[in-house]
Short mmCIF file of C-alpha atoms in Angstrom, two decimals:
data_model
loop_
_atom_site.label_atom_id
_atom_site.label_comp_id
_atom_site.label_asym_id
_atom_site.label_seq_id
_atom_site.Cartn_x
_atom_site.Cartn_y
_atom_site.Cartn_z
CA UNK A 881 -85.33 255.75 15.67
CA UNK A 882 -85.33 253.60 18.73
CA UNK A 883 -87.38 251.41 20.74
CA UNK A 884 -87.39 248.91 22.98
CA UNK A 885 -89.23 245.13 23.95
CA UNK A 886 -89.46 244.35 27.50
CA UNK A 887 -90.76 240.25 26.74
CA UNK A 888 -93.46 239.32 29.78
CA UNK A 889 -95.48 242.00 32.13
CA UNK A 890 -94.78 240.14 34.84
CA UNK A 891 -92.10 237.37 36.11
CA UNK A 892 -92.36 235.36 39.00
CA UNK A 893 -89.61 234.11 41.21
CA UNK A 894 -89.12 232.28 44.26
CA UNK A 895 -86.99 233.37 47.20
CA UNK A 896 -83.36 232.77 46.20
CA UNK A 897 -84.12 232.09 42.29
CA UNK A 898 -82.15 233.68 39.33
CA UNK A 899 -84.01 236.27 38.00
CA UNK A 900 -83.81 237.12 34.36
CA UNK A 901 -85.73 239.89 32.99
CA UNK A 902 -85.38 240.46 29.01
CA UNK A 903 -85.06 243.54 27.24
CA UNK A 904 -84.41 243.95 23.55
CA UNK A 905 -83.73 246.90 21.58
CA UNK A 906 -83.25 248.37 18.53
CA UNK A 907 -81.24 251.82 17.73
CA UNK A 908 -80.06 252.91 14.42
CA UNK A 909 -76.96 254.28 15.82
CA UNK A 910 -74.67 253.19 18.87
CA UNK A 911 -76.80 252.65 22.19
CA UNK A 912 -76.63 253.92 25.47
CA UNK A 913 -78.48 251.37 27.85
CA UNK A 914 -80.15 251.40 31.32
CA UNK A 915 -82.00 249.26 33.90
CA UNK A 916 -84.56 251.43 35.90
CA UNK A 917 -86.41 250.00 39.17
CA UNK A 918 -89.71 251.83 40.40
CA UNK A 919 -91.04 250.91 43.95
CA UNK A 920 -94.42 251.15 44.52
CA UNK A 921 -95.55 255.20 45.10
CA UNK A 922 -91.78 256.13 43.97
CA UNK A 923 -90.10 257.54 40.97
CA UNK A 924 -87.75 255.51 38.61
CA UNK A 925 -83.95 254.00 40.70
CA UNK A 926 -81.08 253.85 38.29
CA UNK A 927 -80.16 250.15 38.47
CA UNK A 928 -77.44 250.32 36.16
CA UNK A 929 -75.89 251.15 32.47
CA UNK A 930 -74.40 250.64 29.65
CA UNK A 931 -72.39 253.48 27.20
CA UNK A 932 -69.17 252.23 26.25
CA UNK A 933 -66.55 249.80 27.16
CA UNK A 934 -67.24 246.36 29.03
CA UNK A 935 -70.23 244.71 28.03
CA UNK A 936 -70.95 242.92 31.44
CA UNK A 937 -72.53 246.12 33.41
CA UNK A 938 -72.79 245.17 37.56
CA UNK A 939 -75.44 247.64 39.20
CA UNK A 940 -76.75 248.12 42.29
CA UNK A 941 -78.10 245.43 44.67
CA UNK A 942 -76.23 242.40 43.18
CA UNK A 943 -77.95 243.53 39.51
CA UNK A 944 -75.83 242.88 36.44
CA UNK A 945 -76.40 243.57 32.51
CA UNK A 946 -75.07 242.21 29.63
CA UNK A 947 -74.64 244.23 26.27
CA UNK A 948 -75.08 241.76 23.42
CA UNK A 949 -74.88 243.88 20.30
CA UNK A 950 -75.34 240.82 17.75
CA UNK A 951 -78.48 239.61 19.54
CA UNK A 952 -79.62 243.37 20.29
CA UNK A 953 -80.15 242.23 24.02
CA UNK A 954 -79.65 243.86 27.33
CA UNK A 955 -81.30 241.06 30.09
CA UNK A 956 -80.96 241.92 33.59
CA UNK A 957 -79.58 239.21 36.02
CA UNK A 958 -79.50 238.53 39.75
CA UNK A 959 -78.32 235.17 40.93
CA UNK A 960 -80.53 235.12 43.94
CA UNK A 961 -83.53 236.94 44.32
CA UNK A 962 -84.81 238.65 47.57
CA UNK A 963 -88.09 239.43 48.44
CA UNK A 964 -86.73 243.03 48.55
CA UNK A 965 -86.34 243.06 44.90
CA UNK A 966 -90.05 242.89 44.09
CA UNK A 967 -90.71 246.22 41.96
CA UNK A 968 -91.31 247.25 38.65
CA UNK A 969 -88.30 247.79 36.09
CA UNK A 970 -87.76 249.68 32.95
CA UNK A 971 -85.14 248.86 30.24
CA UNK A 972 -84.74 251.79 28.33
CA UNK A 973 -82.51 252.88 25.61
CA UNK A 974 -80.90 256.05 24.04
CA UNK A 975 -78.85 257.44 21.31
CA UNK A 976 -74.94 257.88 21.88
CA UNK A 977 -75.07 261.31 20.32
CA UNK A 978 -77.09 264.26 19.89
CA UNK A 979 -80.28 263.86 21.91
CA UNK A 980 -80.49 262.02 24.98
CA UNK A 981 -84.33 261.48 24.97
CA UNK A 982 -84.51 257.92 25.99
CA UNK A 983 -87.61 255.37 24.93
CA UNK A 984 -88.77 253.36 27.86
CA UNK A 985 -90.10 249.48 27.37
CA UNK A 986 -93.30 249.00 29.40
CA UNK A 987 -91.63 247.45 32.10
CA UNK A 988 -91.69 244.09 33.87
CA UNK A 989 -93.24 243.56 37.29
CA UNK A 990 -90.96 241.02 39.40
CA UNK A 991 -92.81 238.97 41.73
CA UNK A 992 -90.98 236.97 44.49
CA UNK A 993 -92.71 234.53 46.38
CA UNK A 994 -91.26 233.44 49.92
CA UNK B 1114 -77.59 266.02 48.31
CA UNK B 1115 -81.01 266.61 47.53
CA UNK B 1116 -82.60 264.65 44.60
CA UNK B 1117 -85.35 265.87 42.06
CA UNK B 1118 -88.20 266.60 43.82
CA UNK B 1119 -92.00 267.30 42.72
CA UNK B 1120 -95.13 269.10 44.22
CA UNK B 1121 -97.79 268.34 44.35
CA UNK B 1122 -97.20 264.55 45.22
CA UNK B 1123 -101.36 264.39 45.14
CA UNK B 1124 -103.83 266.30 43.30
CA UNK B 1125 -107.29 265.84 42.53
CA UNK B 1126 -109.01 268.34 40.61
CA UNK B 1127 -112.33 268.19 38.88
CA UNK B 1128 -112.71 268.29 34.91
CA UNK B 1129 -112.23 271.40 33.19
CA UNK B 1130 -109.89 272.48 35.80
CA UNK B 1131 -106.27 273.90 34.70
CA UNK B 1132 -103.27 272.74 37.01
CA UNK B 1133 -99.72 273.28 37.42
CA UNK B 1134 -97.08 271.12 38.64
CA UNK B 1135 -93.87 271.61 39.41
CA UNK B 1136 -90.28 270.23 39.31
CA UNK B 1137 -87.11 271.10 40.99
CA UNK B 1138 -84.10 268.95 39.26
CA UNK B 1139 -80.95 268.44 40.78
CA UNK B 1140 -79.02 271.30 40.90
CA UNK B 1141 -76.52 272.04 37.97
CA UNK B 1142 -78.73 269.42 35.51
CA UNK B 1143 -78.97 270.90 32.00
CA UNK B 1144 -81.55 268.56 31.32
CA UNK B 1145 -85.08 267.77 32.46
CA UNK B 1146 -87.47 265.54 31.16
CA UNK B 1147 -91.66 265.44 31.67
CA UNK B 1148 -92.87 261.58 31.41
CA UNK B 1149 -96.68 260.44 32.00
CA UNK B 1150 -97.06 256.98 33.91
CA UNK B 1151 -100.72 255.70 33.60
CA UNK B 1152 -101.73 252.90 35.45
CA UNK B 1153 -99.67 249.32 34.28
CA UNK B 1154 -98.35 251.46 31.35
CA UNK B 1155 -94.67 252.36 30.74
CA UNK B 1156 -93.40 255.72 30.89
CA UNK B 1157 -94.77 258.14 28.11
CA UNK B 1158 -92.67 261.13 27.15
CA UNK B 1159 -93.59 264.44 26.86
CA UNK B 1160 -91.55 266.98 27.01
CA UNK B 1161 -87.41 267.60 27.17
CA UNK B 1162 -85.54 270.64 28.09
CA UNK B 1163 -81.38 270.74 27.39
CA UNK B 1164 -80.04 273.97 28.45
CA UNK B 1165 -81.02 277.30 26.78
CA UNK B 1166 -81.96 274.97 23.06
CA UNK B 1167 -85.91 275.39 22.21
CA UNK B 1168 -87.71 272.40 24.27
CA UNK B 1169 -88.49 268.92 22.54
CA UNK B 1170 -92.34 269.15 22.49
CA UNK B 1171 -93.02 266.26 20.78
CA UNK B 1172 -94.61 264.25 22.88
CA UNK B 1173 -97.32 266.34 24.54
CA UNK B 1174 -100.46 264.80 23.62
CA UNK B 1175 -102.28 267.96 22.86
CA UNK B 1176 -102.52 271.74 22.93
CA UNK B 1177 -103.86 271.43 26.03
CA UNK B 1178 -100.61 270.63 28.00
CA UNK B 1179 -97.67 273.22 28.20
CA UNK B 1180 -94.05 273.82 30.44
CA UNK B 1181 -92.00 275.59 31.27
CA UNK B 1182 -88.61 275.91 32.55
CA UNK B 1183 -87.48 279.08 34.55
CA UNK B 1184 -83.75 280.16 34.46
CA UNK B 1185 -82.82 276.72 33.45
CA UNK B 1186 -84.10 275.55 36.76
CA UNK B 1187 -87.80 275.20 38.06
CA UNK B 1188 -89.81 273.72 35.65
CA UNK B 1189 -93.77 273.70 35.74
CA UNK B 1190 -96.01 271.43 33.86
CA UNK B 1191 -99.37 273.11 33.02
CA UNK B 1192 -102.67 270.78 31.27
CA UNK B 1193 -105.48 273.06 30.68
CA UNK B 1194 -108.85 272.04 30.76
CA UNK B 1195 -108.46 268.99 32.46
CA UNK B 1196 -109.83 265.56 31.07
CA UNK B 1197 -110.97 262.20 33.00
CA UNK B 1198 -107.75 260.50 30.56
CA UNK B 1199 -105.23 263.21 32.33
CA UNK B 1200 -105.21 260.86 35.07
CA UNK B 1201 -101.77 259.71 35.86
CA UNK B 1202 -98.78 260.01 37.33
CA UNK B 1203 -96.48 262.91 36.67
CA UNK B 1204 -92.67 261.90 36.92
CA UNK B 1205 -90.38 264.86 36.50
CA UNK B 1206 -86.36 263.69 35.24
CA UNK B 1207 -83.36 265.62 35.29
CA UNK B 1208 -79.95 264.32 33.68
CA UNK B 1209 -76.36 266.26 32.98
CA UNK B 1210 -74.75 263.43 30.68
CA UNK B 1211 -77.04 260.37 30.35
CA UNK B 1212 -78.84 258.50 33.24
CA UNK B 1213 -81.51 260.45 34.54
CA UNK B 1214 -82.78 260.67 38.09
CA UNK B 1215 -86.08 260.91 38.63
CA UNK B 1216 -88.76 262.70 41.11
CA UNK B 1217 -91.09 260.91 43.30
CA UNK B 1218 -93.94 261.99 40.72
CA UNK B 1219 -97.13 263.82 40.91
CA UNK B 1220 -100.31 261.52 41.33
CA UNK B 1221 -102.96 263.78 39.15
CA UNK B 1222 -106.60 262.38 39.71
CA UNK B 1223 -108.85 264.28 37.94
CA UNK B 1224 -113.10 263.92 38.62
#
C-alpha cells in the first residue's frame, strides 16, 4: 500500500522567494518518486524523479528534490521563484517492483505574486 | 516526437448519454493509464493497461465506465449512461519504465 500527503492546497510566494512545497509518503516497499507540474488547461509535466541512487534529484526549470527515507519526505525546492512557475504540482509515489500504478497527492497550487 | 495525445479535448453531452474518448500514447509505451481530474481534486485512477496482462480495473467507479486498448495501442474510454458527477477531466498516461507522460486531457461536461 501507498499513499501520499501533499501539506497546504495552496502556497504563496513572492517574485524571487524559495519555494518549498512538501510531500510525504508512505510505501511498504522501496519508492519510486516524482514531481508533476500541470498548467492551467494542460496535462501533468514531469518535473523530476527519484528511483535509485543520489538522493538530491535536480529537475527541470531550476526544480530540485530531496529523498529523505528516515523522514519519508520528498519536498520540492527552487531557490528563486518566477512568476512562470505558478501551476499546480503533484507529488506522487510508486512501488519499485511489480506494478507501476502510482498514487497521486492532491496537489499544491503555487502562487507567485510580482 | 509526438507526445500522448487525446480527443475529444471538449465534450458536452447531456445525461444519459454514452461517450467515448480516446487516447493515443506515445508510440512503443507498454503502459497506459486512465486518471479522472475533478475540479481542485487530485488525480483519481481508474484504469491501467501493461502490455498484453488483463487491465487493472480497480479504480473505475462503476459498471458504468469501461476501456479498451486496441493492439496495445489506441485506447478508448467509454462511461455509459452519463451522470451530472461524470464531469471532469479525462487525462490519458502512457509510461515504458516509470514516469509517465501525460495527454492534454479530455474536458467531459455533462448536462
Amino acid at each position: 500500500a501507498q499513499s501520499v500527503t501533499q501539506l497546504g492546497s495552496h502556497v504563496s510566494v513572492s517574485e524571487g522567494a524559495l519555494v518549498l512545497l512538501r510531500c510525504n509518503y508512505s510505501s511498504s516497499v522501496p519508492p519510486y518518486l516524482f514531481w508533476y507540474v500541470q498548467y492551467p488547461n494542460q496535462g501533468l509535466q514531469l518535473l523530476l524523479k527519484y528511483t535509485t541512487g543520489a538522493t538530491l534529484v535536480k529537475g527541470i526549470n531550476g526544480f530540485e528534490a530531496e529523498f529523505k527515507k528516515s523522514e519519508t519526505s520528498f519536498h520540492l525546492t527552487k531557490p528563486s521563484a518566477h512568476m512562470s512557475d505558478a501551476a499546480e504540482y503533484f507529488c506522487a509515489v510508486s512501488a519499485s517492483g511489480g506494478s507501476y500504478i502510482p498514487t497521486f497527492g492532491r496537489g499544491t497550487s503555487l502562487i507567485v505574486h510580482p | 516526437g509526438a507526445g500522448v495525445s487525446q480527443s475529444p479535448s471538449n465534450k458536452v453531452t447531456e445525461k444519459g448519454k454514452d461517450v467515448e474518448l480516446r487516447c493515443d500514447p506515445i508510440s512503443g509505451h507498454t503502459a497506459l493509464y486512465w486518471y479522472r481530474q475533478s475540479l481542485g481534486q487530485g488525480l483519481e485512477f481508474l484504469i491501467y493497461f501493461q502490455g498484453n496482462s488483463a487491465p487493472d480495473k480497480s479504480g473505475l467507479p462503476s459498471d458504468r465506465f469501461s476501456a479498451e486498448r486496441t493492439g496495445g495501442s489506441v485506447s478508448t474510454l467509454t462511461i455509459q449512461r452519463t451522470q451530472q458527477e461524470d464531469s471532469a477531466v479525462y487525462l490519458c498516461a502512457s509510461s515504458l519504465v516509470g514516469e509517465q507522460y501525460f495527454g492534454p486531457g479530455t474536458r467531459l461536461t455533462v448536462t
